[in-house]
mmCIF file of N, CA and C in Angstrom:
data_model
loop_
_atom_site.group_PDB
_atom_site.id
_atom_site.type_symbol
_atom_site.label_atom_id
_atom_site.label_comp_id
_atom_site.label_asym_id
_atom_site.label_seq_id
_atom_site.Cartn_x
_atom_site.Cartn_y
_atom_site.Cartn_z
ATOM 1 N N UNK A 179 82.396 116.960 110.166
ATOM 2 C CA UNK A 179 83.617 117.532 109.631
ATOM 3 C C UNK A 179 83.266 118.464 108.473
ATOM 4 N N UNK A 180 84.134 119.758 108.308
ATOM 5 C CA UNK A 180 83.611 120.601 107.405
ATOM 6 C C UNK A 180 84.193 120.027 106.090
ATOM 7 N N UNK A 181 83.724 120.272 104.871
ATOM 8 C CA UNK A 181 84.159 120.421 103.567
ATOM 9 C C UNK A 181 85.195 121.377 103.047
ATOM 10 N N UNK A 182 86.377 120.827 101.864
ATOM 11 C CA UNK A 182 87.365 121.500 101.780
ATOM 12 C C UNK A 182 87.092 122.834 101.508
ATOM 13 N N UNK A 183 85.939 122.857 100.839
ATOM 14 C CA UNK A 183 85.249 124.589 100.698
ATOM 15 C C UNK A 183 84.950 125.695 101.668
ATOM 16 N N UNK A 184 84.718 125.090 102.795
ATOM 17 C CA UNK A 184 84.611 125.395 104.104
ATOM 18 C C UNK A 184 85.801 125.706 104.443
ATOM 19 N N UNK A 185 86.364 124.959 104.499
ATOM 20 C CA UNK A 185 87.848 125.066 105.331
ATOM 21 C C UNK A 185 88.735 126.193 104.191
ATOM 22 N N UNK A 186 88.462 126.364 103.111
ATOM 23 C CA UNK A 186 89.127 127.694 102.498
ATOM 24 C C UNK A 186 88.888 128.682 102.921
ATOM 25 N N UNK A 187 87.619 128.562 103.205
ATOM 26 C CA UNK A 187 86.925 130.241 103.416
ATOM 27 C C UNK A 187 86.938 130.400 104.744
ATOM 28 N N UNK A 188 87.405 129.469 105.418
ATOM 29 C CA UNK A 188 88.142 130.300 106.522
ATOM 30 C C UNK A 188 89.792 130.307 106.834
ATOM 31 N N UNK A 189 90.410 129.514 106.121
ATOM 32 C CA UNK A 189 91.590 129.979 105.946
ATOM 33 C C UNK A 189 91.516 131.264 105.789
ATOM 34 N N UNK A 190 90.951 131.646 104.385
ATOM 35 C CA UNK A 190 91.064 132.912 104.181
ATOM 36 C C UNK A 190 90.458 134.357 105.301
ATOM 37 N N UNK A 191 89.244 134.013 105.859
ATOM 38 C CA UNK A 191 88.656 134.790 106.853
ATOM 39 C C UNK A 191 90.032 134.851 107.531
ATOM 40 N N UNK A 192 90.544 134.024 108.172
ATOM 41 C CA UNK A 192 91.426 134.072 109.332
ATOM 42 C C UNK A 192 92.310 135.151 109.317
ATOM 43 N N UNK A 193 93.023 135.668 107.801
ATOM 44 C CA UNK A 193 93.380 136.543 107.986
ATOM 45 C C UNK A 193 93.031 138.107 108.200
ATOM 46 N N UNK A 194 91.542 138.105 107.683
ATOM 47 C CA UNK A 194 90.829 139.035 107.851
ATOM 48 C C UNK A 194 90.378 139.477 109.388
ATOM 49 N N UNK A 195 89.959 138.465 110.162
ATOM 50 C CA UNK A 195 89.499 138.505 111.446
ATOM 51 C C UNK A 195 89.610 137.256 112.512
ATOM 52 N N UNK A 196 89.415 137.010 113.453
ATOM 53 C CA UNK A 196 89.963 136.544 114.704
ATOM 54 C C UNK A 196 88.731 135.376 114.106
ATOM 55 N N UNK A 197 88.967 134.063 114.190
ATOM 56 C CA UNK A 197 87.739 133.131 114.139
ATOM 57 C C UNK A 197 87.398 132.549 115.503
ATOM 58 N N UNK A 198 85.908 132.025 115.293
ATOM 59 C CA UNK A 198 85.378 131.356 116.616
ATOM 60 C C UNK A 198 86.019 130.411 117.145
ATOM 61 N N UNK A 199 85.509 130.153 118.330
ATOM 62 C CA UNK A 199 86.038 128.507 118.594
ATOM 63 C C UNK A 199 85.602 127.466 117.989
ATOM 64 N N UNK A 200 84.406 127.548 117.771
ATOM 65 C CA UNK A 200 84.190 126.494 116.766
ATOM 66 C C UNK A 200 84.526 126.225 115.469
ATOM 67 N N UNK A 201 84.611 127.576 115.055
ATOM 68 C CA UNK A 201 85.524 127.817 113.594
ATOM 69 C C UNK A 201 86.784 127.238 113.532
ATOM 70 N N UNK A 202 87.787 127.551 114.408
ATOM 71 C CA UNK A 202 89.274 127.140 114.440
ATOM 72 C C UNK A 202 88.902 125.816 114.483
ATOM 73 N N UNK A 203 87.935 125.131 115.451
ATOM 74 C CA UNK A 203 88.589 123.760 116.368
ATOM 75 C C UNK A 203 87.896 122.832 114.869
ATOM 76 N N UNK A 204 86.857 123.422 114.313
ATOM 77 C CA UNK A 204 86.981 122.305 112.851
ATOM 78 C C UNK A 204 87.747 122.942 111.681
ATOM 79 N N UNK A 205 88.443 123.945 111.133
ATOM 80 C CA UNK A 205 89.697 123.829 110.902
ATOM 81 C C UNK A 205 90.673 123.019 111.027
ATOM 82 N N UNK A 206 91.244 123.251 112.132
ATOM 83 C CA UNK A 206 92.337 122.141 112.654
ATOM 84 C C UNK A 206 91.925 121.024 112.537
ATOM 85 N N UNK A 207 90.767 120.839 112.788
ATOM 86 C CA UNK A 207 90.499 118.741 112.559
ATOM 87 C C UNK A 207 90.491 118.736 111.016
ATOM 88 N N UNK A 208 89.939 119.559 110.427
ATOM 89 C CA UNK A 208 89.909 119.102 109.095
ATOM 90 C C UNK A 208 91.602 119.262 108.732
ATOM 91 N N UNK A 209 92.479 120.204 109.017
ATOM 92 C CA UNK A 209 93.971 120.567 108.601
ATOM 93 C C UNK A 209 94.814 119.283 108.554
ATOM 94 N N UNK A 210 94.161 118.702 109.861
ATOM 95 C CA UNK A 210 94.989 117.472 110.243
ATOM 96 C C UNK A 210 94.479 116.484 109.257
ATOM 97 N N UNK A 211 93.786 116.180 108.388
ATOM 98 C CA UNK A 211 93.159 115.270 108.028
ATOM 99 C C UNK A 211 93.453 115.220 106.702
ATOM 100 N N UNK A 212 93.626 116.353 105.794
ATOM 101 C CA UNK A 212 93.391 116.525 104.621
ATOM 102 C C UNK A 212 95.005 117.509 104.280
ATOM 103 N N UNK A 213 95.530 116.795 103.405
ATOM 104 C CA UNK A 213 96.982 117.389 103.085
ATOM 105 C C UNK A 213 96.962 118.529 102.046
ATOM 106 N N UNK A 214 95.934 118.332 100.806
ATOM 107 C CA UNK A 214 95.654 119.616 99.726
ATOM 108 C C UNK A 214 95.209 120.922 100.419
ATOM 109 N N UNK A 215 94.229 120.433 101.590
ATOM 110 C CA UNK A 215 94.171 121.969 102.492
ATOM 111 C C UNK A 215 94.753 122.526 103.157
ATOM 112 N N UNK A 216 95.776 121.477 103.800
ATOM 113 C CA UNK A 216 97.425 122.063 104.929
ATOM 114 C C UNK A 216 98.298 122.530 103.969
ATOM 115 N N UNK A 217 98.604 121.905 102.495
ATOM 116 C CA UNK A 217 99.466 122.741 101.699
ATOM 117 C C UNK A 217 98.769 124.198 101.515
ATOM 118 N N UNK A 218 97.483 124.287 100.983
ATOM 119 C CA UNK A 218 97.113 125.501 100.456
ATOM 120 C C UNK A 218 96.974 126.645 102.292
ATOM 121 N N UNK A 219 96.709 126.460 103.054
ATOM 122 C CA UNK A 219 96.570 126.926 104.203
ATOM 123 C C UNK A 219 98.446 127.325 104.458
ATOM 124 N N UNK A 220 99.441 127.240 104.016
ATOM 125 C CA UNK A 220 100.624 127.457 104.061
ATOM 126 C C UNK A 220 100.584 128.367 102.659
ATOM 127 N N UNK A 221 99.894 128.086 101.547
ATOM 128 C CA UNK A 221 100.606 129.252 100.571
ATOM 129 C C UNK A 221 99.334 130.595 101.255
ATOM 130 N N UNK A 222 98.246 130.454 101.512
ATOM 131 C CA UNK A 222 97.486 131.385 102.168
ATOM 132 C C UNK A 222 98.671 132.534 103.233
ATOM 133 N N UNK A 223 99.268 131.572 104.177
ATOM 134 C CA UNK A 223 100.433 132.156 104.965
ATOM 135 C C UNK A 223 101.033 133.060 104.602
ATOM 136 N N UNK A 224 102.126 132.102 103.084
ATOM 137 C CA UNK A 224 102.919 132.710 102.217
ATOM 138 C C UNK A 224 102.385 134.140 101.880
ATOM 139 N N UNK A 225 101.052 134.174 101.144
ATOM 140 C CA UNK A 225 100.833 134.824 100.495
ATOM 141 C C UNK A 225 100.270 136.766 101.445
ATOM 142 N N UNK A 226 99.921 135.861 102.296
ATOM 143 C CA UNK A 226 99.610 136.911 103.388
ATOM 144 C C UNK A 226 100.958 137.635 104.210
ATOM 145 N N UNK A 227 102.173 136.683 104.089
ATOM 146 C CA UNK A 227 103.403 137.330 104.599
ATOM 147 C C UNK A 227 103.943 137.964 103.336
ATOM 148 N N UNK A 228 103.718 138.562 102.073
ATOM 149 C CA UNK A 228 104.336 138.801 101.179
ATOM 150 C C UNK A 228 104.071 140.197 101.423
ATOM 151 N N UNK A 229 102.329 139.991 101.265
ATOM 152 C CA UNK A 229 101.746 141.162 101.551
ATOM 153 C C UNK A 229 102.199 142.370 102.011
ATOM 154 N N UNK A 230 101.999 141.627 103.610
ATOM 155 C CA UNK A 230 102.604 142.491 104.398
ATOM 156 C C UNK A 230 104.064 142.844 104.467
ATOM 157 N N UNK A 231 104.811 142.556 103.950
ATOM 158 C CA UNK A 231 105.837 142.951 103.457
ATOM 159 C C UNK A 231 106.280 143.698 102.480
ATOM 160 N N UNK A 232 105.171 143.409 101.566
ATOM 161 C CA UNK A 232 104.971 144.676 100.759
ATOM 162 C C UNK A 232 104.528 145.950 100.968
ATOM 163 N N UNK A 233 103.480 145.915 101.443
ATOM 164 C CA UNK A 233 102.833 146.469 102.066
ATOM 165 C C UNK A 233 104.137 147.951 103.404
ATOM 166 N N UNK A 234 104.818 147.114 103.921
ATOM 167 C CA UNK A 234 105.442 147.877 104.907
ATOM 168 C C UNK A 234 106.602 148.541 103.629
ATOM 169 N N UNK A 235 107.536 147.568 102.903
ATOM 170 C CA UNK A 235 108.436 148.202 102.241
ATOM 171 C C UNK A 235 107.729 149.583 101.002
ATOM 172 N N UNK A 236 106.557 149.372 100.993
ATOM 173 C CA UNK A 236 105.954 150.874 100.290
ATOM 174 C C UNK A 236 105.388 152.095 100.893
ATOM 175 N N UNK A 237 105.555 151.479 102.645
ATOM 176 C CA UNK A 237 105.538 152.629 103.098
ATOM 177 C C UNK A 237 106.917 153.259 103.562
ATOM 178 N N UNK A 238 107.782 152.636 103.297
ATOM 179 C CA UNK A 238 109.189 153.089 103.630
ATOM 180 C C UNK A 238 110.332 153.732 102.271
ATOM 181 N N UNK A 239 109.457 153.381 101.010
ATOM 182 C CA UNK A 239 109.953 154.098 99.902
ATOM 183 C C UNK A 239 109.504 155.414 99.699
ATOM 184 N N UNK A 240 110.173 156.524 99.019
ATOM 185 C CA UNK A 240 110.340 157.739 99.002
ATOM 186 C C UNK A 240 108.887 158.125 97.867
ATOM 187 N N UNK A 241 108.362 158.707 97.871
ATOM 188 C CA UNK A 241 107.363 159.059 96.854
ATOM 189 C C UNK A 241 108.192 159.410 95.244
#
């Protein structure tokens, strides 16, 4: 099983790029296992849907 350190840094990869199978499938075992990393793996979400929301509403504002 990976370490919670592990399992951040690919939370975070994930949004950057597509992960392996082996990457995801110990993710998820560790997600399921450990509740401080399923909360933070949801503000990762959060924080990545803000983004992009930002992100789109500044391309839709006027210069």
């Amino acid at each position: 099983m990976i370490m919670c350190r592990r399992a951040t840094e690919l939370m975070s990869q994930r949004l950057d790029r597509p992960l392996t199978w082996p990457e995801r499938l110990s993710l998820r075992f560790h997600l399921s296992m450990c509740g401080a990393c399923t909360q933070c793996n949801r503000q990762f979400e959060l924080l990545h849907r803000v983004q992009y929301r930002f992100d789109f509403d500044q391309q839709d504002s006027p210069p």
